[in-house]
Tab-separated table of C-alpha atoms and ligand atoms in Angstrom:
chain	number	residue	atom	x	y	z
A	60	VAL	CA	17.398	3.259	-18.907
A	61	LEU	CA	16.846	-0.590	-18.646
A	62	MET	CA	14.279	-1.850	-16.303
A	63	ILE	CA	14.240	-5.439	-15.391
A	64	GLY	CA	11.313	-6.881	-13.543
A	65	ASP	CA	10.184	-10.458	-12.965
A	66	GLU	CA	6.392	-9.798	-13.566
A	67	PRO	CA	4.912	-10.484	-17.106
A	68	TYR	CA	3.275	-7.055	-17.158
A	69	PRO	CA	4.657	-3.370	-17.877
A	70	PRO	CA	4.602	-1.481	-14.860
A	71	TYR	CA	1.133	-0.913	-13.317
A	72	LEU	CA	-0.600	0.527	-10.125
A	73	ARG	CA	-1.486	-1.875	-7.639
A	74	PRO	CA	-4.203	-0.086	-5.528
A	75	PRO	CA	-7.218	-0.842	-8.138
A	76	LEU	CA	-6.436	-4.434	-7.633
A	77	SER	CA	-8.127	-4.540	-4.077
A	78	LYS	CA	-10.590	-1.869	-4.563
A	79	GLU	CA	-12.005	-0.397	-8.061
A	80	LEU	CA	-11.626	-3.634	-10.187
A	81	TRP	CA	-13.959	-5.574	-7.928
A	82	ARG	CA	-16.643	-3.037	-8.903
A	83	ARG	CA	-16.358	-3.065	-12.711
A	84	LYS	CA	-18.247	-5.350	-14.899
A	85	ASP	CA	-16.454	-8.339	-16.424
A	86	ASP	CA	-15.652	-6.881	-19.886
A	87	ARG	CA	-14.334	-3.603	-18.459
A	88	VAL	CA	-11.971	-5.622	-16.163
A	89	LYS	CA	-10.709	-7.632	-18.925
A	90	ALA	CA	-10.053	-4.662	-21.172
A	91	MET	CA	-8.252	-2.974	-18.110
A	92	LEU	CA	-5.961	-5.682	-17.477
A	93	SER	CA	-4.898	-6.046	-21.040
A	94	PRO	CA	-1.392	-4.462	-21.741
A	95	LEU	CA	-2.243	-4.729	-25.703
A	96	GLY	CA	-3.883	-2.482	-27.979
A	97	ASP	CA	-4.550	1.159	-27.064
A	98	MET	CA	-3.849	0.890	-23.321
A	99	ARG	CA	-4.232	4.504	-22.611
A	100	ARG	CA	-7.774	4.376	-23.758
A	101	ASN	CA	-8.741	0.943	-22.182
A	102	SER	CA	-7.058	1.275	-19.004
A	103	TRP	CA	-5.689	3.476	-16.172
A	104	LEU	CA	-3.949	0.805	-14.817
A	105	PHE	CA	-0.832	0.580	-16.670
A	106	VAL	CA	1.706	3.441	-16.175
A	107	GLU	CA	2.811	3.472	-19.871
A	108	PRO	CA	1.666	1.533	-22.932
A	109	ASP	CA	3.894	-1.371	-24.043
A	110	SER	CA	4.709	1.006	-27.206
A	111	PHE	CA	6.410	3.315	-24.900
A	112	PHE	CA	9.401	0.917	-24.223
A	113	ILE	CA	12.391	0.429	-26.736
A	114	GLU	CA	13.252	-3.182	-27.465
A	115	PRO	CA	16.318	-3.721	-25.061
A	116	ARG	CA	18.696	-4.644	-27.954
A	117	ARG	CA	17.920	-1.500	-29.826
A	118	LEU	CA	18.309	0.846	-26.908
A	119	HIS	CA	21.790	1.651	-27.727
A	120	LEU	CA	20.726	2.938	-31.139
A	121	ALA	CA	18.122	5.304	-29.739
A	122	ASP	CA	19.825	8.774	-30.201
A	123	THR	CA	17.817	10.722	-27.607
A	124	GLY	CA	17.871	7.614	-25.213
A	125	GLY	CA	14.817	5.907	-23.893
A	126	VAL	CA	13.461	3.195	-21.590
A	127	SER	CA	13.453	-0.498	-22.151
A	128	LEU	CA	11.683	-3.134	-20.238
A	129	TRP	CA	12.760	-6.673	-19.636
A	130	LYS	CA	9.477	-8.446	-18.418
A	131	GLY	CA	9.694	-11.754	-16.727
A	132	ARG	CA	13.296	-11.667	-15.642
A	133	ARG	CA	14.808	-12.189	-12.491
A	134	VAL	CA	18.041	-10.419	-11.143
A	135	ILE	CA	19.664	-13.120	-9.043
A	136	ALA	CA	22.969	-11.523	-8.198
A	137	LEU	CA	24.525	-7.965	-7.703
A	138	ASP	CA	28.184	-7.293	-8.062
A	139	ILE	CA	28.843	-3.686	-6.601
A	140	ALA	CA	32.503	-3.605	-7.199
A	141	ASP	CA	32.252	-4.652	-10.916
A	142	LYS	CA	28.877	-2.694	-11.124
A	143	ARG	CA	27.055	-5.825	-12.813
A	144	VAL	CA	23.939	-7.669	-12.250
A	145	THR	CA	23.325	-11.424	-13.256
A	146	LEU	CA	20.015	-12.506	-14.520
A	147	ASP	CA	18.210	-16.200	-13.930
A	148	SER	CA	19.019	-16.821	-17.677
A	149	GLY	CA	22.734	-16.472	-16.721
A	150	ASP	CA	23.115	-13.044	-18.691
A	151	ARG	CA	25.189	-10.492	-17.123
A	152	ILE	CA	24.580	-6.601	-17.465
A	153	GLU	CA	26.782	-3.794	-16.500
A	154	TYR	CA	25.531	-0.620	-15.141
A	155	GLY	CA	26.526	2.806	-14.571
A	156	LYS	CA	23.970	3.512	-11.894
A	157	CYS	CA	21.490	0.982	-10.433
A	158	LEU	CA	18.192	1.334	-8.569
A	159	LEU	CA	16.619	-1.412	-6.237
A	160	ALA	CA	13.081	-1.056	-6.607
A	161	THR	CA	12.250	-4.570	-5.638
A	162	GLY	CA	9.071	-4.114	-3.476
A	163	GLY	CA	7.676	-6.722	-1.153
A	164	ARG	CA	6.115	-10.040	-1.092
A	165	PRO	CA	3.287	-11.271	1.059
A	166	ARG	CA	4.316	-12.546	4.330
A	167	THR	CA	3.176	-16.209	4.956
A	168	LEU	CA	1.878	-17.746	8.107
A	169	PRO	CA	3.821	-20.938	9.163
A	170	VAL	CA	0.706	-22.783	10.067
A	171	PHE	CA	-0.488	-22.389	6.579
A	172	ASP	CA	2.810	-23.372	5.097
A	173	ALA	CA	3.015	-26.463	7.204
A	174	ALA	CA	-0.668	-27.422	6.104
A	175	ALA	CA	-0.117	-26.501	2.289
A	176	ALA	CA	3.189	-28.753	2.314
A	177	GLN	CA	1.085	-31.776	3.694
A	178	SER	CA	-1.993	-31.196	1.723
A	179	PRO	CA	-2.175	-30.229	-2.031
A	180	GLU	CA	-5.875	-29.268	-1.389
A	181	VAL	CA	-4.915	-26.849	1.234
A	182	ALA	CA	-2.224	-25.398	-1.082
A	183	ALA	CA	-4.913	-25.018	-3.835
A	184	ARG	CA	-7.312	-23.235	-1.597
A	185	THR	CA	-4.830	-20.757	0.113
A	186	ALA	CA	-4.395	-17.618	-1.375
A	187	TYR	CA	-1.884	-14.399	-1.123
A	188	PHE	CA	-2.535	-11.411	-2.896
A	189	ARG	CA	0.034	-8.828	-4.450
A	190	ASN	CA	-0.115	-8.781	-8.228
A	191	ILE	CA	-2.415	-8.868	-11.356
A	192	ASP	CA	-2.122	-12.725	-11.469
A	193	ASP	CA	-3.200	-12.990	-7.865
A	194	PHE	CA	-6.149	-10.644	-8.450
A	195	GLN	CA	-7.335	-12.878	-11.479
A	196	SER	CA	-6.813	-15.779	-9.605
A	197	LEU	CA	-8.694	-14.699	-6.462
A	198	ARG	CA	-11.370	-13.508	-8.500
A	199	ASN	CA	-11.915	-16.846	-10.509
A	200	LYS	CA	-11.676	-18.577	-7.417
A	201	ALA	CA	-14.184	-16.465	-5.365
A	202	ASN	CA	-16.686	-16.726	-8.046
A	203	GLN	CA	-16.620	-20.494	-7.740
A	204	ALA	CA	-16.597	-20.643	-3.821
A	205	LYS	CA	-19.099	-20.541	-1.484
A	206	SER	CA	-17.136	-19.367	1.312
A	207	VAL	CA	-13.849	-17.428	1.993
A	208	ILE	CA	-11.944	-16.859	5.030
A	209	VAL	CA	-9.778	-13.619	4.912
A	210	ILE	CA	-6.899	-13.499	7.617
A	211	GLY	CA	-5.707	-10.242	8.506
A	212	GLY	CA	-7.223	-6.777	9.585
A	213	GLY	CA	-4.720	-4.560	7.877
A	214	PHE	CA	-5.131	-2.426	4.425
A	215	LEU	CA	-5.539	-5.493	2.238
A	216	GLY	CA	-7.741	-7.831	4.477
A	217	CYS	CA	-10.099	-4.996	4.848
A	218	GLU	CA	-10.367	-3.838	1.343
A	219	LEU	CA	-10.545	-7.396	0.015
A	220	ALA	CA	-13.148	-8.302	2.460
A	221	VAL	CA	-15.340	-5.656	1.348
A	222	SER	CA	-14.643	-6.092	-2.244
A	223	LEU	CA	-15.472	-9.962	-1.751
A	224	THR	CA	-18.790	-8.677	-0.828
A	225	GLU	CA	-19.418	-7.505	-4.357
A	226	VAL	CA	-19.024	-11.071	-5.258
A	227	ALA	CA	-21.343	-12.012	-2.475
A	228	LYS	CA	-24.106	-9.986	-4.124
A	229	LYS	CA	-24.080	-11.997	-7.252
A	230	THR	CA	-23.071	-15.541	-5.766
A	231	GLY	CA	-24.113	-15.704	-2.136
A	232	LEU	CA	-20.422	-15.986	-1.192
A	233	GLU	CA	-20.037	-16.078	2.542
A	234	VAL	CA	-17.093	-13.741	3.801
A	235	HIS	CA	-15.284	-14.243	7.092
A	236	GLN	CA	-12.534	-12.095	8.390
A	237	VAL	CA	-10.080	-13.191	11.131
A	238	PHE	CA	-7.824	-10.799	12.698
A	239	LYS	CA	-5.714	-10.919	15.909
A	240	GLU	CA	-6.485	-7.152	17.075
A	241	SER	CA	-9.714	-6.028	18.451
A	242	GLY	CA	-10.682	-3.833	15.386
A	243	THR	CA	-9.930	-3.623	11.950
A	244	LEU	CA	-6.889	-1.243	10.826
A	245	ALA	CA	-6.113	-1.091	14.532
A	246	HIS	CA	-2.432	-0.772	13.859
A	247	VAL	CA	-3.313	2.535	12.052
A	248	LEU	CA	-6.372	3.886	13.466
A	249	PRO	CA	-7.320	5.108	16.954
A	250	PRO	CA	-9.650	2.572	18.743
A	251	HIS	CA	-13.091	4.618	18.152
A	252	LEU	CA	-12.243	4.802	14.332
A	253	SER	CA	-11.144	1.213	14.352
A	254	GLU	CA	-14.313	0.023	15.932
A	255	HIS	CA	-16.310	2.193	13.452
A	256	THR	CA	-14.434	0.693	10.643
A	257	SER	CA	-15.191	-2.755	11.868
A	258	LYS	CA	-18.909	-1.819	12.371
A	259	PHE	CA	-19.021	-0.864	8.534
A	260	ILE	CA	-17.137	-3.798	7.304
A	261	ALA	CA	-19.661	-6.224	9.346
A	262	GLN	CA	-22.525	-4.054	8.036
A	263	SER	CA	-21.493	-4.831	4.445
A	264	GLY	CA	-21.866	-8.414	5.162
A	265	VAL	CA	-18.459	-9.830	6.507
A	266	ALA	CA	-18.609	-12.129	9.437
A	267	GLN	CA	-15.713	-10.837	11.739
A	268	TYR	CA	-13.657	-12.938	14.365
A	269	PRO	CA	-11.565	-10.164	16.236
A	270	GLY	CA	-8.824	-11.114	18.598
A	271	GLU	CA	-8.240	-14.505	16.938
A	272	ARG	CA	-5.028	-16.205	15.746
A	273	VAL	CA	-4.878	-19.029	13.583
A	274	THR	CA	-3.771	-22.116	15.435
A	275	SER	CA	-4.361	-24.998	13.193
A	276	VAL	CA	-5.231	-25.577	9.314
A	277	ASP	CA	-6.482	-28.932	8.039
A	278	TRP	CA	-7.992	-30.454	5.010
A	279	ASP	CA	-11.524	-31.722	5.801
A	280	SER	CA	-11.915	-34.204	3.193
A	281	ALA	CA	-15.682	-35.050	4.109
A	282	ALA	CA	-16.644	-31.409	3.582
A	283	GLY	CA	-14.155	-30.759	0.951
A	284	GLN	CA	-13.201	-27.470	2.429
A	285	VAL	CA	-10.245	-26.149	4.646
A	286	LYS	CA	-10.698	-26.189	8.417
A	287	VAL	CA	-9.170	-23.171	10.422
A	288	GLY	CA	-8.681	-23.584	14.175
A	289	LEU	CA	-8.726	-20.191	15.941
A	290	SER	CA	-7.117	-19.345	19.300
A	291	SER	CA	-10.449	-19.231	20.991
A	292	GLY	CA	-11.049	-22.846	20.561
A	293	ARG	CA	-13.648	-22.227	17.807
A	294	SER	CA	-13.153	-23.364	14.202
A	295	LEU	CA	-14.096	-22.173	10.580
A	296	SER	CA	-14.553	-24.050	7.529
A	297	ALA	CA	-14.246	-22.439	3.917
A	298	ASP	CA	-13.647	-23.137	0.570
A	299	LEU	CA	-10.801	-20.680	0.145
A	300	CYS	CA	-8.499	-18.774	2.447
A	301	LEU	CA	-6.902	-15.460	1.793
A	302	VAL	CA	-3.830	-14.753	4.053
A	303	ALA	CA	-3.293	-10.890	3.995
A	304	VAL	CA	-0.713	-10.545	7.060
A	305	GLY	CA	1.496	-7.917	5.632
A	306	ILE	CA	4.482	-7.825	3.471
A	307	GLU	CA	8.301	-8.364	3.683
A	308	ALA	CA	10.666	-6.235	1.748
A	309	ASN	CA	12.307	-8.164	-1.309
A	310	THR	CA	15.933	-7.833	-0.103
A	311	GLN	CA	17.350	-11.149	-1.271
A	312	LEU	CA	19.879	-9.454	-3.406
A	313	ALA	CA	21.447	-7.711	-0.268
A	314	GLU	CA	23.407	-11.177	0.424
A	315	SER	CA	25.382	-11.346	-2.854
A	316	ALA	CA	25.924	-7.525	-2.949
A	317	GLY	CA	26.851	-7.224	0.835
A	318	LEU	CA	24.301	-4.701	1.478
A	319	GLU	CA	22.956	-3.494	4.963
A	320	ILE	CA	19.489	-4.269	5.905
A	321	ASP	CA	17.402	-2.413	8.493
A	322	PRO	CA	17.417	-4.779	11.310
A	323	GLY	CA	14.078	-3.477	12.491
A	324	ASP	CA	11.773	-3.100	9.751
A	325	GLY	CA	13.660	-4.665	6.852
A	326	GLY	CA	14.394	-2.900	3.774
A	327	PHE	CA	17.770	-1.791	1.991
A	328	LEU	CA	19.245	0.752	4.110
A	329	VAL	CA	19.601	4.117	2.349
A	330	ASN	CA	20.486	7.755	3.188
A	331	ALA	CA	18.027	10.555	2.934
A	332	GLU	CA	19.401	10.892	-0.834
A	333	LEU	CA	18.063	7.031	-1.266
A	334	GLU	CA	21.687	6.046	-1.799
A	335	ALA	CA	22.738	2.625	-0.272
A	336	ARG	CA	26.249	2.720	-1.790
A	337	ALA	CA	28.108	4.555	-4.456
A	338	ASP	CA	25.843	4.475	-7.879
A	339	LEU	CA	23.333	2.069	-5.922
A	340	TYR	CA	20.156	3.485	-4.947
A	341	ALA	CA	16.853	1.925	-3.442
A	342	ALA	CA	13.237	3.466	-3.522
A	343	GLY	CA	9.809	2.305	-2.700
A	344	ASP	CA	8.744	-0.588	-0.318
A	345	ALA	CA	12.074	-2.212	-0.476
A	346	CYS	CA	13.911	0.808	1.173
A	347	SER	CA	14.368	2.026	4.770
A	348	TYR	CA	15.256	5.647	4.339
A	349	TYR	CA	16.381	8.340	6.576
A	350	ASP	CA	13.572	10.824	6.867
A	351	VAL	CA	15.158	14.097	7.971
A	352	LEU	CA	11.837	15.221	9.771
A	353	LEU	CA	10.544	11.947	11.272
A	354	GLY	CA	13.552	9.653	11.441
A	355	ARG	CA	14.228	6.223	9.882
A	356	ARG	CA	11.133	4.845	8.058
A	357	ARG	CA	10.031	2.272	5.671
A	358	VAL	CA	6.775	3.040	3.973
A	359	GLU	CA	4.728	0.649	1.876
A	360	HIS	CA	2.276	2.897	-0.044
A	361	VAL	CA	2.233	3.982	-3.731
A	362	ASN	CA	2.600	7.725	-3.298
A	363	HIS	CA	5.847	6.796	-1.447
A	364	ALA	CA	6.842	4.574	-4.407
A	365	GLU	CA	6.155	7.206	-6.880
A	366	GLU	CA	8.001	10.166	-5.150
A	367	SER	CA	10.893	8.121	-3.791
A	368	GLY	CA	11.224	6.751	-7.321
A	369	ALA	CA	11.534	10.051	-8.830
A	370	VAL	CA	13.989	11.469	-6.226
A	371	ALA	CA	16.256	8.408	-6.897
A	372	GLY	CA	15.854	8.768	-10.535
A	373	ARG	CA	16.803	12.676	-10.505
A	374	ASN	CA	19.920	11.931	-8.416
A	375	MET	CA	21.130	8.763	-10.606
A	376	ALA	CA	20.458	11.219	-13.673
A	377	SER	CA	22.529	14.092	-12.359
A	378	GLU	CA	25.903	14.411	-14.042
A	379	PRO	CA	28.521	13.335	-11.793
A	380	ALA	CA	31.192	15.619	-13.407
A	381	ASP	CA	29.052	18.682	-12.950
A	382	PRO	CA	30.410	20.885	-10.125
A	383	ASP	CA	27.088	22.255	-9.397
A	384	ARG	CA	25.664	18.990	-8.805
A	385	LYS	CA	23.175	18.954	-6.041
A	386	ARG	CA	21.518	15.710	-5.208
A	387	SER	CA	18.009	15.858	-4.033
A	388	THR	CA	16.980	14.700	-0.466
A	389	TYR	CA	13.819	12.708	-0.205
A	390	GLN	CA	11.612	15.119	1.922
A	391	HIS	CA	8.377	14.525	0.435
A	392	GLN	CA	5.797	13.502	3.121
A	393	SER	CA	4.137	10.843	1.229
A	394	SER	CA	0.409	10.140	1.619
A	395	PHE	CA	-1.837	7.060	1.723
A	396	TRP	CA	-5.472	6.598	1.671
A	397	CYS	CA	-8.100	3.976	2.509
A	398	ASN	CA	-11.654	4.091	0.675
A	399	LEU	CA	-14.112	1.562	1.934
A	400	ALA	CA	-17.129	3.569	1.229
A	401	ASN	CA	-18.223	7.134	0.491
A	402	THR	CA	-18.681	7.811	4.155
A	403	LEU	CA	-15.583	5.609	5.155
A	404	ALA	CA	-12.701	7.458	3.207
A	405	TRP	CA	-9.598	8.897	4.423
A	406	ASP	CA	-6.198	10.079	3.592
A	407	ALA	CA	-3.131	10.299	5.833
A	408	VAL	CA	0.425	12.030	6.028
A	409	GLY	CA	3.421	11.242	8.339
A	410	LEU	CA	3.772	8.798	11.126
A	411	VAL	CA	0.060	7.307	11.494
A	412	ASP	CA	0.642	4.578	13.874
A	413	SER	CA	-2.102	3.789	16.621
A	414	ARG	CA	0.432	3.111	19.208
A	415	LEU	CA	1.115	6.992	19.180
A	416	GLU	CA	-1.095	9.383	21.348
A	417	THR	CA	-3.852	10.787	19.177
A	418	GLN	CA	-6.357	13.717	19.614
A	419	SER	CA	-9.500	13.659	17.086
A	420	PHE	CA	-11.722	16.420	16.237
A	421	PHE	CA	-15.179	15.692	14.582
A	422	ALA	CA	-17.750	17.764	13.080
A	423	MET	CA	-20.972	16.863	14.829
A	424	PRO	CA	-24.686	17.180	13.671
A	425	PRO	CA	-26.233	19.591	13.832
A	426	PRO	CA	-23.558	21.617	12.170
A	427	ALA	CA	-21.113	23.022	14.691
A	428	SER	CA	-21.650	26.624	15.698
A	429	ASP	CA	-18.628	28.986	15.741
A	430	ASP	CA	-17.805	28.246	19.472
A	431	GLY	CA	-17.213	24.624	18.315
A	432	ALA	CA	-19.708	22.140	19.118
A	433	ALA	CA	-17.181	19.794	18.172
A	434	GLY	CA	-14.800	17.868	20.534
A	435	SER	CA	-12.745	14.787	20.577
A	436	ASP	CA	-14.247	11.344	20.705
A	437	THR	CA	-17.646	11.931	21.457
A	438	ALA	CA	-19.278	10.938	17.992
A	439	GLU	CA	-21.310	7.914	18.254
A	440	ASP	CA	-21.040	7.600	14.606
A	441	TYR	CA	-18.014	8.740	12.691
A	442	GLN	CA	-19.487	9.201	9.433
A	443	TYR	CA	-18.816	12.912	9.740
A	444	PRO	CA	-15.695	14.695	8.669
A	445	GLY	CA	-12.765	14.644	10.991
A	446	VAL	CA	-9.112	15.165	11.604
A	447	VAL	CA	-6.942	13.033	13.932
A	448	PHE	CA	-3.511	14.229	14.991
A	449	TYR	CA	-0.787	11.697	15.969
A	450	LEU	CA	1.707	13.130	18.621
A	451	LYS	CA	5.117	12.193	19.569
A	452	ALA	CA	7.300	14.172	22.028
A	453	GLY	CA	4.752	17.066	22.143
A	454	ARG	CA	4.752	17.461	18.367
A	455	VAL	CA	2.207	16.640	15.404
A	456	VAL	CA	3.994	13.727	13.520
A	457	GLY	CA	1.142	12.301	11.585
A	458	ILE	CA	-2.324	13.537	10.472
A	459	LEU	CA	-5.295	11.578	9.203
A	460	LEU	CA	-8.064	13.209	7.242
A	461	TRP	CA	-11.420	11.518	7.971
A	462	ASN	CA	-14.021	11.724	5.461
A	463	LEU	CA	-12.543	15.111	4.125
A	464	THR	CA	-11.648	14.358	0.527
A	465	ASP	CA	-9.539	17.072	-1.330
A	466	GLU	CA	-11.929	17.288	-4.163
A	467	ILE	CA	-14.614	18.587	-1.658
A	468	PHE	CA	-12.166	21.195	-0.242
A	469	GLN	CA	-10.949	22.295	-3.683
A	470	ASP	CA	-14.654	22.751	-4.788
A	471	LYS	CA	-15.435	25.024	-1.600
A	472	LYS	CA	-12.416	27.071	-1.713
A	473	ALA	CA	-11.024	27.800	-5.059
A	474	PHE	CA	-7.154	28.110	-5.004
A	475	ALA	CA	-7.243	26.738	-1.378
A	476	PRO	CA	-4.144	24.401	-0.990
A	477	SER	CA	-5.239	20.812	-0.794
A	478	ARG	CA	-5.837	19.472	2.835
A	479	LEU	CA	-2.703	17.191	2.182
A	480	ASN	CA	-0.421	19.925	1.362
A	481	LEU	CA	-1.472	21.812	4.565
A	482	ALA	CA	-0.944	18.683	6.591
A	483	ARG	CA	2.567	18.345	4.994
A	484	LYS	CA	3.114	22.021	6.256
A	485	VAL	CA	1.837	21.224	9.750
A	486	LEU	CA	4.311	18.557	9.969
A	487	ALA	CA	7.176	20.540	8.429
A	488	GLU	CA	6.667	23.264	10.926
A	489	ARG	CA	6.822	20.988	13.758
A	490	GLN	CA	3.436	21.896	15.152
A	491	LEU	CA	3.311	21.870	18.986
A	492	ALA	CA	0.720	19.536	20.346
A	493	ASP	CA	-1.267	21.687	22.906
A	494	PRO	CA	-5.035	21.114	22.796
A	495	ALA	CA	-5.779	24.668	21.840
A	496	ALA	CA	-3.464	24.676	19.106
A	497	LEU	CA	-4.816	21.426	17.836
A	498	GLN	CA	-8.460	22.871	18.078
A	499	ALA	CA	-7.387	25.912	16.064
A	500	LEU	CA	-5.705	23.736	13.332
A	501	ALA	CA	-8.694	21.561	13.079
A	502	ARG	CA	-10.489	24.644	11.875
A	503	GLU	CA	-7.931	25.324	9.148
A	504	PHE	CA	-8.662	21.733	7.814
A	505	ASP	CA	-12.238	23.160	7.545
A	506	VAL	CA	-13.673	19.878	9.469
A	507	TYR	CA	-16.392	22.041	10.519
B	111	LIG	P1	-0.915	-4.390	6.668
B	111	LIG	O1	0.735	-4.434	7.143
B	111	LIG	O2	-1.654	-3.264	6.416
B	111	LIG	O3	-1.727	-5.467	7.769
B	111	LIG	C1	-1.345	-6.683	8.198
B	111	LIG	C2	-2.200	-7.270	9.012
B	111	LIG	O4	-1.915	-8.729	9.393
B	111	LIG	C3	-2.476	-6.712	10.373
B	111	LIG	O5	-3.761	-6.669	10.786
B	111	LIG	C4	-1.661	-7.595	11.317
B	111	LIG	O6	-1.950	-7.625	12.619
B	111	LIG	C5	-1.844	-8.850	10.810
B	111	LIG	N1	-1.037	-9.861	11.082
B	111	LIG	C6	0.232	-9.825	11.048
B	111	LIG	N2	0.963	-10.836	11.427
B	111	LIG	C7	-0.092	-11.835	11.781
B	111	LIG	C8	-0.265	-13.164	12.196
B	111	LIG	N3	1.008	-13.855	12.379
B	111	LIG	N4	-1.332	-13.788	12.444
B	111	LIG	C9	-2.513	-12.998	12.204
B	111	LIG	N5	-2.333	-11.639	11.845
B	111	LIG	C10	-1.433	-11.158	11.374
B	111	LIG	O7	-0.631	-5.479	5.501
B	111	LIG	P2	-1.845	-6.166	4.439
B	111	LIG	O8	-3.004	-5.763	4.744
B	111	LIG	O9	-1.320	-7.458	4.249
B	111	LIG	O10	-1.329	-5.286	3.117
B	111	LIG	C11	-0.088	-5.548	2.093
B	111	LIG	C12	0.503	-4.591	1.761
B	111	LIG	O11	-0.226	-3.761	0.871
B	111	LIG	C13	0.953	-3.410	2.696
B	111	LIG	O12	2.243	-2.908	2.443
B	111	LIG	C14	-0.146	-2.302	2.849
B	111	LIG	O13	0.479	-1.022	3.099
B	111	LIG	C15	-0.237	-2.475	1.210
B	111	LIG	N6	-1.788	-1.930	0.977
B	111	LIG	C16	-2.151	-0.605	1.198
B	111	LIG	C17	-3.276	-0.170	0.866
B	111	LIG	C18	-3.618	1.228	1.077
B	111	LIG	O14	-2.691	1.922	1.163
B	111	LIG	N7	-4.894	1.674	1.085
B	111	LIG	C19	-4.388	-1.099	0.600
B	111	LIG	C20	-3.892	-2.385	0.100
B	111	LIG	C21	-2.663	-2.820	0.498
């Protein structure tokens, strides 16, 4: 197996970059980010130590096969008919099977692009965030800055705004967060939980500007700061701007290869076996796949990346001449999570989209009695455990487990299936969404 990637690092997990790494001491962070030495001992960030990979030019000599990694290389063209990729170095490599796992890149905002093109000062003070280099750069700049504006109220905007308050504790950094919705994570959470999340982020020390879009960006040379105009007419100035307004799938190779792109969500179009064309597969953020249970989707979370990669890999490795060959269908309902604090942590499975109808069930203090002192949407403060069902055409299509971590569940009931697996089972059974059934289901999740 030959892996080609344009990053200078061996494969690593991205989730800690916006969360845990901000809570570690400098020397730990340095050790964790080093792919050298005993990586397994120093870091859980990297998927494999450097020594796992065979030197590419020796790969054909490895009797039992193996994996080689070409880092810092870009594939610029893909020829499906000749089964060949072309690298930026001009090298061409033939393949038997090829997997496109090209991920995504941060979306930019035209108003920032235009200002950065005019002003090198704005360009130097505008940050996007995706990889290890972005983490190191933001950390260095945030340590030097007095103020930062985070633009975006999604996963990254919220996690980084809270993480930047760790820097604020040491340096007094002012953290501002601008987002167009009325609450944070509003694209995912129902309004009451979005409001609760906003309240928590504000209490962590982040000044929030909901319902605002960025209308202008200028360099204020007198103040030596970036001046950001907002749709309400107000303006904010800061030393640093972090733009976190979503990602676009990296599908640039589609053009040379003549591949079909999902016209709605972007991403290489693949079937339920993750196949785009004969001997060509796509997985992770970059693919729009056919989910046989929930319909066509593109998912941007790490569990999906891992599980879809595993299915694509299995299908690619199965022997084509084998008459019993059965390709695996990607049926795993991937989960994702957000952990802003011990009392603000959730996991979710399925279609978790706030545009859908939802029903929420929360345990309320004092502890709910058997006849259920719990109900929907009455908690003033959602620090208590809860479950939210997302409904479509009378069925449960998504489940969010609020402050209900699997670890707690496992401790309480030995051998109990994890709540996430229970959620997957509920989706697979196409549970009907009538209120009594949902109330009973909430009990099964041990909300009370
Ligand atoms: P996101 O899709 O979660 O949120 C994008 C945010 O940008 C939304 O608030 C949206 O309204 C806003 N936005 C979009 N266009 C805008 C515009 N023109 N002006 C102002 N605001 C605009 O994406 P993200 O927060 O940037 O995260 C990047 C990627 O990283 C995503 O794929 C995300 O799923 C992933 N991520 C996931 C986690 C997690 O699962 N816990 C954590 C961090 C990042």
